[in-house]
Coordinates of C-alpha atoms in Angstrom, one line a residue:
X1468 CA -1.7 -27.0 24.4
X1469 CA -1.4 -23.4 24.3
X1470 CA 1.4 -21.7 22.3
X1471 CA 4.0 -20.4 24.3
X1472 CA 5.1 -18.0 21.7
X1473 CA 1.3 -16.4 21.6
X1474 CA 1.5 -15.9 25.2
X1475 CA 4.7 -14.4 25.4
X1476 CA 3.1 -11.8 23.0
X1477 CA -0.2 -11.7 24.8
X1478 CA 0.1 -9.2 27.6
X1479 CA 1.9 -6.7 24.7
X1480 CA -0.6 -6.7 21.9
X1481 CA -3.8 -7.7 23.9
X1482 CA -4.0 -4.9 26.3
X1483 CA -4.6 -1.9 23.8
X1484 CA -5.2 1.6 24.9
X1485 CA -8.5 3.3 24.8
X1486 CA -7.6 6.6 24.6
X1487 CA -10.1 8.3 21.7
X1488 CA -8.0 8.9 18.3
X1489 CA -5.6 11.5 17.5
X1490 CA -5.5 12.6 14.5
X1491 CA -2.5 14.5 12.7
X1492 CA -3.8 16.7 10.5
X1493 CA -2.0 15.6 7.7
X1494 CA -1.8 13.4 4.4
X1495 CA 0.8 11.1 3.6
X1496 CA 1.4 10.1 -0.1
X1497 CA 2.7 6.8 -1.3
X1498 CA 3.8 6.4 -5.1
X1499 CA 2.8 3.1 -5.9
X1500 CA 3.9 1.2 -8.9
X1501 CA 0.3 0.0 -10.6
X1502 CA -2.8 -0.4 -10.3
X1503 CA -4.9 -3.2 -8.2
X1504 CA -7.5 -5.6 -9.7
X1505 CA -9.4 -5.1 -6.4
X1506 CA -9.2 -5.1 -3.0
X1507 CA -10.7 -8.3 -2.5
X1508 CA -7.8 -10.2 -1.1
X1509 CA -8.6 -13.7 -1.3
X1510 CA -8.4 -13.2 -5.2
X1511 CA -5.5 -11.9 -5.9
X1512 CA -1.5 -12.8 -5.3
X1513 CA 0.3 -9.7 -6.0
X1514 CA 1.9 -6.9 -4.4
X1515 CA 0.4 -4.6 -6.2
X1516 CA -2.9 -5.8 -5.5
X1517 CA -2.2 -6.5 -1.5
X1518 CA -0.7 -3.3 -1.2
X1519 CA -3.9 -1.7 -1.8
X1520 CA -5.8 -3.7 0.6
X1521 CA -3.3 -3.3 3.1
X1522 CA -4.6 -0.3 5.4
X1523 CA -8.1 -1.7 4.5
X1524 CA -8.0 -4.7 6.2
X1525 CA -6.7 -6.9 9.5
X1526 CA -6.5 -11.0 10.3
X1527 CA -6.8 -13.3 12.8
X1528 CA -2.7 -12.9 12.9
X1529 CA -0.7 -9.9 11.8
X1530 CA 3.4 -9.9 11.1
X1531 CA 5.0 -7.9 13.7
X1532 CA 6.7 -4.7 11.6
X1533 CA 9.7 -5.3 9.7
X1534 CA 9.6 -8.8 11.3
X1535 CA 8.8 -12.3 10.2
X1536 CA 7.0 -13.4 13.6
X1537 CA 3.0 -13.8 13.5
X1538 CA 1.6 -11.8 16.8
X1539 CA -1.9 -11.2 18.0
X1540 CA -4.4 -9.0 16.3
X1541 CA -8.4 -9.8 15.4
X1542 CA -7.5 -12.8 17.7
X1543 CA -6.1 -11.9 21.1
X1544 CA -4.9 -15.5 21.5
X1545 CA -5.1 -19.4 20.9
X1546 CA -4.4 -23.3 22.2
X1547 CA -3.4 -25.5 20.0
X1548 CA -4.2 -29.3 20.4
X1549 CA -1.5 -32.0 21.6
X1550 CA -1.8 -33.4 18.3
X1551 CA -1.5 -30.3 16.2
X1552 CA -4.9 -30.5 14.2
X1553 CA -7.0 -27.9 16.3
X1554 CA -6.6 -24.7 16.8
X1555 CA -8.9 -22.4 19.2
X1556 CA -9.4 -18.2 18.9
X1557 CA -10.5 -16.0 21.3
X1558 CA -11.4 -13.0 19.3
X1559 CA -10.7 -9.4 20.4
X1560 CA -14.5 -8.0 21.9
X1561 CA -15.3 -4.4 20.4
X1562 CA -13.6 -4.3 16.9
X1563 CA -15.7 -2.2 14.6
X1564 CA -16.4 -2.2 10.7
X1565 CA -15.8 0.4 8.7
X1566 CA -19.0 3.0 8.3
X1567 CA -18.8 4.2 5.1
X1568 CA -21.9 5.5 2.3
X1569 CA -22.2 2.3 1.4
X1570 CA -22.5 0.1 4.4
X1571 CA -23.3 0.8 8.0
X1572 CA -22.5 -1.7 10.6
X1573 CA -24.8 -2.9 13.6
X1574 CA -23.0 -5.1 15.0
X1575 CA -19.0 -5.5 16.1
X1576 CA -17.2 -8.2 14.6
X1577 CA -17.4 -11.7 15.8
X1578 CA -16.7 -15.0 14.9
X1579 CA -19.7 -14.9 12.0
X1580 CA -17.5 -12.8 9.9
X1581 CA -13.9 -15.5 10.7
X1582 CA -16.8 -18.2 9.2
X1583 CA -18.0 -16.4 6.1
X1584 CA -14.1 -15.4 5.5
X1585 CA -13.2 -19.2 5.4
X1586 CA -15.9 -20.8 4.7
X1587 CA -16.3 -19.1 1.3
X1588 CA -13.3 -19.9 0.0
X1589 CA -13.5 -23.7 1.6
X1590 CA -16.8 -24.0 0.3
X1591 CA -18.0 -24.4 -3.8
X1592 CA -21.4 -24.1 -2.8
X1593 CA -21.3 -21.5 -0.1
X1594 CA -24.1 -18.8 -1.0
X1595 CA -21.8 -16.0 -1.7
X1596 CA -19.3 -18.2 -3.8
X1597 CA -21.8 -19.0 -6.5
X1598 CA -23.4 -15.7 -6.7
X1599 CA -19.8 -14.4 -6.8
X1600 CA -18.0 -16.9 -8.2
X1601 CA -14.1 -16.1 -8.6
X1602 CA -11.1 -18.4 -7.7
X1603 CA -8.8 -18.4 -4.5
X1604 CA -5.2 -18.8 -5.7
X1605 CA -3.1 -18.8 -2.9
X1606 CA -5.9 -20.8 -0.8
X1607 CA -5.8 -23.4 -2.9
X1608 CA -2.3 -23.3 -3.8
X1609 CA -1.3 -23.6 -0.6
X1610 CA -3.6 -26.6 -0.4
X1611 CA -5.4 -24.9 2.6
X1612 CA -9.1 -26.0 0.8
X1613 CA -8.2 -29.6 1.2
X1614 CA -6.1 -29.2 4.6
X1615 CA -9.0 -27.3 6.8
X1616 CA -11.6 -29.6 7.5
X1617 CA -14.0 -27.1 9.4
X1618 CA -14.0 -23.7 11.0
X1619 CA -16.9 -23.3 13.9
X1620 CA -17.9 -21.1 16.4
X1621 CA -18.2 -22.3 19.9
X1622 CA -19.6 -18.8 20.8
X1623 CA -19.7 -15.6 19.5
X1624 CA -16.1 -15.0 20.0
X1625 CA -14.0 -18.3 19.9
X1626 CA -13.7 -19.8 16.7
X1627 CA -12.2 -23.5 16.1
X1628 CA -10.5 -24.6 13.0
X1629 CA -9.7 -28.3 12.3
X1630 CA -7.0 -29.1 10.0
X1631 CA -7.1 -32.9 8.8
X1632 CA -2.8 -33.1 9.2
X1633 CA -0.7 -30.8 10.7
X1634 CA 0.6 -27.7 9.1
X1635 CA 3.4 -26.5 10.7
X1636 CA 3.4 -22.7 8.8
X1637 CA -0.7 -22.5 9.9
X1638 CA -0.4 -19.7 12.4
X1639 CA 2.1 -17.7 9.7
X1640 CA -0.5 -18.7 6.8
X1641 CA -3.4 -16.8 8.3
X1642 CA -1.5 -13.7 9.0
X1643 CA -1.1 -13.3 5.1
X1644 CA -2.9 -10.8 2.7
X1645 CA -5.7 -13.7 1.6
X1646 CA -6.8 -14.3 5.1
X1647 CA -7.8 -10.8 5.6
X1648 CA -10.9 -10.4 7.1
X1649 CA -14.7 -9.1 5.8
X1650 CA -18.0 -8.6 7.0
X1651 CA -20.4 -11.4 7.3
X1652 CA -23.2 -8.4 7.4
X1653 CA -21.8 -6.3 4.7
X1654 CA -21.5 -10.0 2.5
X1655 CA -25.2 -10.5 3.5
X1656 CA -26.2 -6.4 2.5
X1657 CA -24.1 -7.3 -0.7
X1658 CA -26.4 -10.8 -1.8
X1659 CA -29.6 -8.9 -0.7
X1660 CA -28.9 -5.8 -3.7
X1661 CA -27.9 -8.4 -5.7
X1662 CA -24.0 -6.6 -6.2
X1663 CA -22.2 -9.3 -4.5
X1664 CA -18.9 -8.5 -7.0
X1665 CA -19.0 -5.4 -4.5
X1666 CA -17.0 -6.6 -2.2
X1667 CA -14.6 -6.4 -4.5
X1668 CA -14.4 -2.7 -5.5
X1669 CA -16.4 -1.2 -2.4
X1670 CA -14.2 -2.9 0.4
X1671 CA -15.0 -2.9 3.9
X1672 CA -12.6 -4.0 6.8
X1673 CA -11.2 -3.4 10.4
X1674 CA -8.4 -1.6 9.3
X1675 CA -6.6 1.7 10.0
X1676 CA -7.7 3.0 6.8
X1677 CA -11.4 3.7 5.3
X1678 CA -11.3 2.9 1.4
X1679 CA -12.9 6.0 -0.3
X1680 CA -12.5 5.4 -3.5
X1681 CA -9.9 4.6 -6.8
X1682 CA -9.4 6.1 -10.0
X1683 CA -7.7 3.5 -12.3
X1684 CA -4.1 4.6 -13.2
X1685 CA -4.1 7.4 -11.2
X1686 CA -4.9 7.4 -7.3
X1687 CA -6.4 5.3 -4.1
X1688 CA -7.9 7.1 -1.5
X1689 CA -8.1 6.5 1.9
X1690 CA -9.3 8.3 5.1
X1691 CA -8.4 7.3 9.2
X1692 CA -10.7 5.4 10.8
X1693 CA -11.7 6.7 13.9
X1694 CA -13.0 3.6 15.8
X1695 CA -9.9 1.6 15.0
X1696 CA -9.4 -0.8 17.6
X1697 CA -5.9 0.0 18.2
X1698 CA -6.0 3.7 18.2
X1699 CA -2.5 4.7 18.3
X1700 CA -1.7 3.3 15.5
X1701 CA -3.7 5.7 13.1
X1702 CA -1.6 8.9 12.4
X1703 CA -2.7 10.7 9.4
X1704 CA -5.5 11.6 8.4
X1705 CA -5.4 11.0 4.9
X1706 CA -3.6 8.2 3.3
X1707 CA -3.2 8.4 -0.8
X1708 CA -1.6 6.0 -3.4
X1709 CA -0.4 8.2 -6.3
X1710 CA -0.1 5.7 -9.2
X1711 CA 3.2 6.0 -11.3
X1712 CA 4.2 3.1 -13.7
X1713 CA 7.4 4.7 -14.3
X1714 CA 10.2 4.3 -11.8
X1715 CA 11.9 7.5 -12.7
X1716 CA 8.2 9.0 -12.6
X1717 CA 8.3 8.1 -9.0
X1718 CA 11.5 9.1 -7.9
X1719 CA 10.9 13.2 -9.4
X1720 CA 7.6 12.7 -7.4
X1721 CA 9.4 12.0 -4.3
X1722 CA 12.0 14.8 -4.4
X1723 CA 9.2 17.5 -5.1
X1724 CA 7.8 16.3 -1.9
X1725 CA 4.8 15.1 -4.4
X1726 CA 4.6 11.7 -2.6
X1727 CA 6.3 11.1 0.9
X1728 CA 7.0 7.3 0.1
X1729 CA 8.1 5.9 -3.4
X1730 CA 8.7 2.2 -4.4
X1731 CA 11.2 0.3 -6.3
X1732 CA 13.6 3.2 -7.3
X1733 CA 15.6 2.1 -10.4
X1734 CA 19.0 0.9 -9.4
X1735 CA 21.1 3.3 -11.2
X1736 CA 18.7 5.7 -9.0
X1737 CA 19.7 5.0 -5.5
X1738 CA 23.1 6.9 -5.4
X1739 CA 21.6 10.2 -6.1
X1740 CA 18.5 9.5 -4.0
X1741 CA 20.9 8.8 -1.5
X1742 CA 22.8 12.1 -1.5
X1743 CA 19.4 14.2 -1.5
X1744 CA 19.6 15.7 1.5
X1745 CA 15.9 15.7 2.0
X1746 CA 15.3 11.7 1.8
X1747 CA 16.4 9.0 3.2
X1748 CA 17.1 5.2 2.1
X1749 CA 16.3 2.6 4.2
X1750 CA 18.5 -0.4 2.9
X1751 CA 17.5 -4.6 3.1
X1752 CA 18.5 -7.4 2.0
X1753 CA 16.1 -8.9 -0.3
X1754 CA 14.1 -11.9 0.8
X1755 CA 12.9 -12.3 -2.5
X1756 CA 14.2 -13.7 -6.1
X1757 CA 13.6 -13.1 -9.5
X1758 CA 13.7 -16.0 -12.1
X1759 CA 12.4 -17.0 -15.6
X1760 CA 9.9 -19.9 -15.4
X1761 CA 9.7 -22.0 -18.7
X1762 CA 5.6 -23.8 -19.6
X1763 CA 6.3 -27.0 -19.4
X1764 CA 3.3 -27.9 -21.2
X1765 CA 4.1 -26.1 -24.2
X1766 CA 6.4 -27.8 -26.9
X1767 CA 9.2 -27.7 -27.3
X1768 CA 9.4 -26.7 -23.1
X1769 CA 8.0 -29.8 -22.6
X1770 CA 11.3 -31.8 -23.0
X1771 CA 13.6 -31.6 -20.3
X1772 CA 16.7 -31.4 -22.6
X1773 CA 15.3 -27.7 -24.5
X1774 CA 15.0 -26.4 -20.7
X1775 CA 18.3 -27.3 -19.9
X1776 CA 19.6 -25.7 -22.9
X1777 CA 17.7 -22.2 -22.8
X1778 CA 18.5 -22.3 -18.3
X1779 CA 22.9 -22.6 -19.5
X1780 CA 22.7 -20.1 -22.2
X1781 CA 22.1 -17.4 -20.0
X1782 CA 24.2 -15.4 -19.4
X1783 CA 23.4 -14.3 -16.1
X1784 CA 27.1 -12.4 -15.0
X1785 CA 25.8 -9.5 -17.5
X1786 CA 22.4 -9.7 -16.6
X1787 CA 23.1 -8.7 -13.0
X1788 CA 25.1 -6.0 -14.4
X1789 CA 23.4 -4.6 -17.1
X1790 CA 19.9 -4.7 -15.2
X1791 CA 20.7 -5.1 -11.2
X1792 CA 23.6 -2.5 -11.5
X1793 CA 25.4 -3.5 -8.3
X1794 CA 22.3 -4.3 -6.0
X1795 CA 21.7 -8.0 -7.1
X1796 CA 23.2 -11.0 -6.1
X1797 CA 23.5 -14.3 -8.3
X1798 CA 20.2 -16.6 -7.4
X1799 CA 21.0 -20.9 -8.0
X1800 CA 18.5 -22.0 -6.3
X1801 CA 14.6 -22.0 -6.4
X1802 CA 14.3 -19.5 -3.1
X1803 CA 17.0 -17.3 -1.1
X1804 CA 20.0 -18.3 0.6
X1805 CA 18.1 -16.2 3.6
X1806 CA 15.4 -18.8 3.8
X1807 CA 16.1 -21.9 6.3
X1808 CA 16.4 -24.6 5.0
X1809 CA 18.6 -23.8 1.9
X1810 CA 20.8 -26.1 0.1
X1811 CA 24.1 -24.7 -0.3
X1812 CA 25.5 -27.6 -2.5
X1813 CA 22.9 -26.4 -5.5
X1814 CA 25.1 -25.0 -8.2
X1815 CA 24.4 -23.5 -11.8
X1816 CA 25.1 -25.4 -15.0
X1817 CA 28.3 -23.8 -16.7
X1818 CA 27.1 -21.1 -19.0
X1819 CA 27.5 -22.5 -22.4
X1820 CA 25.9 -21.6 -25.4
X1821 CA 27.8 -24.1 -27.7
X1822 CA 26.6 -26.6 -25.6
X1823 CA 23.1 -25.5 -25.5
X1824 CA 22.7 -25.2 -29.3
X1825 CA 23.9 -28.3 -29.8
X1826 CA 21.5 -29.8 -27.1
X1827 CA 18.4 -27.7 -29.3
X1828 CA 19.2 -29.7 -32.1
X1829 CA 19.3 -32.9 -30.5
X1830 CA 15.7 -32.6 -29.3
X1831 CA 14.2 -31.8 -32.8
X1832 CA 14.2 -27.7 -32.4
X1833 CA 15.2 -26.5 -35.8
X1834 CA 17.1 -23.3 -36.4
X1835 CA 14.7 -20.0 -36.1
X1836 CA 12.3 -21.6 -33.7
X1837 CA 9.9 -18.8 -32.2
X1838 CA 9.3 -18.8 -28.7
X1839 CA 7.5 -16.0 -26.9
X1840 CA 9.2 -14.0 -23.8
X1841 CA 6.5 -12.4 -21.2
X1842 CA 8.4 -9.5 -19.7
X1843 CA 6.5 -7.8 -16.8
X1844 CA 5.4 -4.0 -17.2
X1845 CA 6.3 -2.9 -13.7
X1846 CA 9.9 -2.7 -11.8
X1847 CA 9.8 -5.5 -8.5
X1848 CA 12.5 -5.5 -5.9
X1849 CA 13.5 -9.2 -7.6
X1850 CA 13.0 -7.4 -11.2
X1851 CA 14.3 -4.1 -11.7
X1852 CA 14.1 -3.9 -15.3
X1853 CA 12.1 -6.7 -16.8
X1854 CA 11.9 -5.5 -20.7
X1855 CA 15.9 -5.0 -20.6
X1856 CA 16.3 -8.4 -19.2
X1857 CA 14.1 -9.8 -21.8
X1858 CA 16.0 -7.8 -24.7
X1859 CA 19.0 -9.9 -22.8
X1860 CA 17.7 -12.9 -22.9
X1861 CA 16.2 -12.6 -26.4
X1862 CA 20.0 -11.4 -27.8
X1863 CA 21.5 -15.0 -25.4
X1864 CA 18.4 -17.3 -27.1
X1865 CA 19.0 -15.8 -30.7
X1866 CA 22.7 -16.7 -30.3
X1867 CA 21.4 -20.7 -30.3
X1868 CA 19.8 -20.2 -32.7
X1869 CA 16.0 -19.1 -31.0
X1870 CA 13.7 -16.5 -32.5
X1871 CA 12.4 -14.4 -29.1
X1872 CA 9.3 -12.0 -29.3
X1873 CA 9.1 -10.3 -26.3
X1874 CA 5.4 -10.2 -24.9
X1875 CA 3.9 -7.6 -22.6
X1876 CA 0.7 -6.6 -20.9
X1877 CA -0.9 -4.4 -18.4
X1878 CA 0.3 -5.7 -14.8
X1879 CA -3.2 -7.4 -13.9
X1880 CA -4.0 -8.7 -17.1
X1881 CA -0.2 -10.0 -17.7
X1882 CA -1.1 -12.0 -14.2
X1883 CA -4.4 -13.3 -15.1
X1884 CA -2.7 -14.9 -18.4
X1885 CA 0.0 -16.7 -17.3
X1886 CA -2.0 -18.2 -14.3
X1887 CA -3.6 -19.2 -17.4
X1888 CA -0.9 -20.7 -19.0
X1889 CA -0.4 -18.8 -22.5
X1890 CA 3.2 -18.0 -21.8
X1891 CA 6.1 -20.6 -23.7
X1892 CA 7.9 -18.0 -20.9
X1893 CA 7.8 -15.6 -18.5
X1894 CA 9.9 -13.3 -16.6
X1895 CA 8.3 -13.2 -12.9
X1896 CA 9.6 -13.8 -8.8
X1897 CA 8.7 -13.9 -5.9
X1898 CA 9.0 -12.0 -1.7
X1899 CA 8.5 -14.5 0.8
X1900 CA 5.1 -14.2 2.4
X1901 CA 5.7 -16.2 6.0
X1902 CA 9.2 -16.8 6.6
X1903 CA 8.2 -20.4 6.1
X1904 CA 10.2 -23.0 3.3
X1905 CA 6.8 -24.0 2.0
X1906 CA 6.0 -20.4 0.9
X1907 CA 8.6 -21.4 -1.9
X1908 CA 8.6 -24.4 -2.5
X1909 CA 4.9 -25.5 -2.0
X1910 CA 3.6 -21.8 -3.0
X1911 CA 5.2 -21.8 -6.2
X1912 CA 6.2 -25.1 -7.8
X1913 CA 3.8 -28.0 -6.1
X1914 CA 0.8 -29.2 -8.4
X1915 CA -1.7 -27.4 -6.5
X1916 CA -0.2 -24.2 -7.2
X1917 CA -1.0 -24.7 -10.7
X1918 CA -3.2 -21.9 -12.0
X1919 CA -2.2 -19.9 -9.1
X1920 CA 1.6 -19.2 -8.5
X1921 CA 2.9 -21.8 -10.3
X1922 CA 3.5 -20.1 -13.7
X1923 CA 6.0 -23.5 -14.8
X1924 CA 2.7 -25.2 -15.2
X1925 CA 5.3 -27.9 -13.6
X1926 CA 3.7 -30.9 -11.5
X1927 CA 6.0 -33.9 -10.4
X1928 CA 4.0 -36.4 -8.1
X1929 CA 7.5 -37.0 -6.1
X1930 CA 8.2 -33.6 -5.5
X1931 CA 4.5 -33.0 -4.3
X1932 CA 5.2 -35.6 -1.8
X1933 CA 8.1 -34.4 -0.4
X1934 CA 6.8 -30.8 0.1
X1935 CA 3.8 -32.0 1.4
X1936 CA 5.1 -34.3 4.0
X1937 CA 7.5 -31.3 4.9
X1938 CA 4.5 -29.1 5.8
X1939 CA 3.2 -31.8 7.9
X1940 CA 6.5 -32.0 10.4
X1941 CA 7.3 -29.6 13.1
X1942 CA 10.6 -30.4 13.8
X1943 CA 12.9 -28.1 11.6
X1944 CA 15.6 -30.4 11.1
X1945 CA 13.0 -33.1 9.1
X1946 CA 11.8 -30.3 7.4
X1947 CA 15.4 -29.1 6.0
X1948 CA 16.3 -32.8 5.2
X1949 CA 12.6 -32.8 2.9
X1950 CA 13.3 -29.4 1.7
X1951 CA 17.0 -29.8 0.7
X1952 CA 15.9 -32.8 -1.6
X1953 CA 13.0 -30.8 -2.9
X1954 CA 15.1 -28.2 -4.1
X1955 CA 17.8 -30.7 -6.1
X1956 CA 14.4 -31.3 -8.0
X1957 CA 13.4 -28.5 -8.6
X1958 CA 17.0 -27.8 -10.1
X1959 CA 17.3 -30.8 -12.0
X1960 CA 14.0 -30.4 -13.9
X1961 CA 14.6 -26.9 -14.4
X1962 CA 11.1 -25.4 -14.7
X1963 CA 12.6 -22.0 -13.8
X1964 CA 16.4 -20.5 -14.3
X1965 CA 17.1 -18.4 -11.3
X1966 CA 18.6 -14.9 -11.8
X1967 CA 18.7 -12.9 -9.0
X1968 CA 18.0 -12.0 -5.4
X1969 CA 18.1 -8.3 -5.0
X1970 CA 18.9 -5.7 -1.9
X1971 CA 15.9 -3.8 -1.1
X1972 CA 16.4 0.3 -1.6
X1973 CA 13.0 2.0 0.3
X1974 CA 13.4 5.9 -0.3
X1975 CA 11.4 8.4 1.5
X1976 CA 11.3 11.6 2.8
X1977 CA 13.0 12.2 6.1
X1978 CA 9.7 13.8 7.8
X1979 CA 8.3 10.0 7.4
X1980 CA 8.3 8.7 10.9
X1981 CA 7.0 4.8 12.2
X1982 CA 7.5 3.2 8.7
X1983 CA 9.3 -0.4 8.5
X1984 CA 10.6 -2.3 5.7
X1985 CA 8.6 -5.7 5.6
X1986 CA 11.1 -8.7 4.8
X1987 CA 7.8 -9.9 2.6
X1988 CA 7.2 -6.6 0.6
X1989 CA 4.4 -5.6 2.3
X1990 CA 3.8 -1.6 3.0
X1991 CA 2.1 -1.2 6.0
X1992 CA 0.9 2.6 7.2
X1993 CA 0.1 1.6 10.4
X1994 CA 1.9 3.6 12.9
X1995 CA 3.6 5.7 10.3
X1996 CA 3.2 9.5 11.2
X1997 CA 4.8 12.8 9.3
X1998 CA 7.0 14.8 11.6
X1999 CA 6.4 18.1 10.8

């Protein structure tokens, strides 16, 4: 059965202009907040890192800009079997690889390169896995490894996956930063020079953007690519990521005109950045939310009754203050009211720390109990301010009688640990991906998610079920009666405490023309032109 939605889209995005490139002989400059672990998509669950593979790279699917609907883009269009489990592309004919003085295409893409994309991270044994071997967190987090049964070619261009039950979120899924795209040829030049990891630092995509190179901590460089296949969309003809850890960093960058495009502008900020009559702010609301997640593995977190006591001593009313200065609102649940599906019955436990003390020492936790606090190194949308909100939290835990040290690392390797596990608790969140329930609730708390975006380390066999059986529904309604019960859970286990769901502030300069606020974070350059 072929999706209506697809075709609807079909004659819009399909029939691209072949006019020859224009270029705008110009740079753009985006101050980004950190810097990636790679470009390699499939590895990595960030912002940070997906930002920078962003112009690199396009999928079978693509979100429309500034929306949550997937459209058309490496794959022009598909059917989708009666019985939900197959799915059929047609692939766009004359897409090109990047050139670049590491690799040289000969061929256009085709469906080889959809197989090695998948197939690697399906497949343990697949050549390129073990002479590369790294882990595929959102993959497998979202359970897509045990979900897709194949992916095939039928012909150069038409590619089948078989799912073995129906996923109602696929089509959104594949439009996502992991699902990106890569050379089958370029893999193959890679496992012949025996530099497979490569693919990692060199990348090479279908993108708007060539990868040049990157200078740790400092800059990414990118250059137009002049055979995109969607010609149009490629205005500049330099694109640069000017790496600034330091919010206010950023925002002195932007009003010198140093970088065109600056993110996450410290609340306290926006007012003045505002009133510059050079930039403008392009104001969201947040489809995101910030939260503390507790390690359940790790005594005492481990007992339900300690994680009840740390989630109602928070004192969250001066947390929003103090840290979200007027651009947060109070978070309950375990995604944002925004998302379908949400259940507004879910309320907080009164904030209490008389209570919560007195639950401490019921489970066995003595007075002066050290626990460590993992407070990010960057500013997020969800997280404006992580090291004040752990100072917050460590002054609420002290008063129950908790000794908090605060616990930092550089952004990637702060990410690699907690995946990990070495947390007792960590300040992290979360912008929706898809638009889709399961992007919360499956994506973040299920068991599979373990080791990838789960950082509660929290796995409850019930919950899994109900999640899982959501995924496999189509009809909404069945889905928000799974979901609602999913979330009273998730909220009376507490393996997170909820803070906050932010408004999104996006400053830039007012000659920046084209550029959409994503409701799932994501930066896209495509189309975005300077107006001289």
């Amino acid at each position: 059965m072929r999706n209506p939605l697809v075709l609807s889209v079909l004659l819009s995005a399909g029939v691209i202009a072949c006019s020859p490139l224009t270029h705008a002989a110009n740079s753009l400059v985006f101050c980004s907040e950190g810097s990636p672990a790679g470009f390699d998509t499939a590895q990595y669950t960030t912002a940070t890192d997906n930002d920078a593979a962003e112009p690199i790279y396009n999928r079978l699917t693509e979100f429309e800009k500034g929306g949550t609907a997937a459209a058309p883009a490496l794959a022009t269009h598909w059917e989708i079997s009666d019985d939900g489990l197959t799915y059929t592309f047609h692939l766009r004919e004359g897409v090109k690889f990047h050139t670049t003085k590491w690799f040289t295409p000969t061929r256009d893409f085709n469906a080889d390169d959809v197989l090695f994309t998948f197939n690697r991270m399906l497949n343990p044994e697949h050549p390129f896995r073990k002479a590369y071997p790294t882990e595929f967190p959102y993959f497998t987090g979202m359970g897509l490894n045990k979900n897709i049964a194949s992916v095939q070619k039928t012909d150069p261009m038409t590619v089948v996956m078989t799912l073995n039950s129906v996923d109602a979120a696929f089509i959104q899924n594949l439009a996502m930063s992991f699902a990106s795209i890569l050379s089958a040829e370029y893999a193959d030049q890679l496992l012949k020079s025996g530099k497979p990891s490569n693919i990692n630092q060199q990348p090479i995509g279908t993108g708007p953007y060539v990868f040049k190179r990157y200078q740790k901590d400092s800059n990414i460089r990118y250059a137009a690519n002049p055979a995109y296949w969607n010609p149009h969309q490629v205005k500049l003809d330099n694109l640069i990521y000017s790496i600034s850890v330091d919010a206010s960093a950023r925002m002195q960058k932007l009003r010198k005109n140093e970088c065109q495009i600056s993110l996450n502008p410290r609340p306290a900020e926006v007012a003045g950045l505002k009133a510059d009559p050079g930039l403008k702010v392009i104001e969201k609301p947040g489809f995101n939310l910030g939260y503390i997640a507790y390690n359940v593995q790790h005594p005492p977190l481990d007992q339900l009754p300690v994680r009840q006591a740390l989630d109602m001593a928070v004192n969250k009313d001066a947390i929003l203050k103090a840290v979200y200065q007027g651009v947060g609102q109070k978070a309950v649940n375990a995604m944002p009211p925004t998302q379908w599906s949400y259940d507004q019955t879910i309320v907080d436990a009164p904030y209490d720390p008389v209570k919560a003390k007195a639950l401490l020492k019921a489970a066995g936790v003595k007075d002066g109990a050290e626990i460590t606090l993992w407070a990010m190194p960057v500013q997020r949308p969800y997280n404006p301010n992580a090291q004040l909100m752990a100072q917050m939290l460590q002054s609420d835990w002290g008063k129950i009688g908790l000794k908090v040290k605060i616990v930092s690392y550089e952004w990637g390797e702060y990410i690699q640990r907690i995946k990990k596990g070495e947390h007792d608790i960590t300040l992290i969140g979360w912008t929706g991906d898809n638009g889709d329930p399961d992007n919360w609730l499956g994506t973040l708390y299920s068991c599979d998610a373990i080791g990838g975006n789960n950082y509660s380390l929290w796995c409850d066999k019930t919950y899994d079920s109900l999640v899982k059986k959501a995924k496999t529904i189509t009809d909404r309604d069945q889905r928000t009666v799974l979901y609602k019960q999913a979330q009273q859970m998730i909220k009376q286990h507490v393996p997170i405490t909820p803070i906050a769901h932010s408004t999104v502030n996006q400053p830039l300069n007012n000659k920046v023309q084209g550029f959409q606020v994503s409701p799932f974070g994501r930066n896209s350059f495509s189309g975005v032109s300077l107006d001289d």
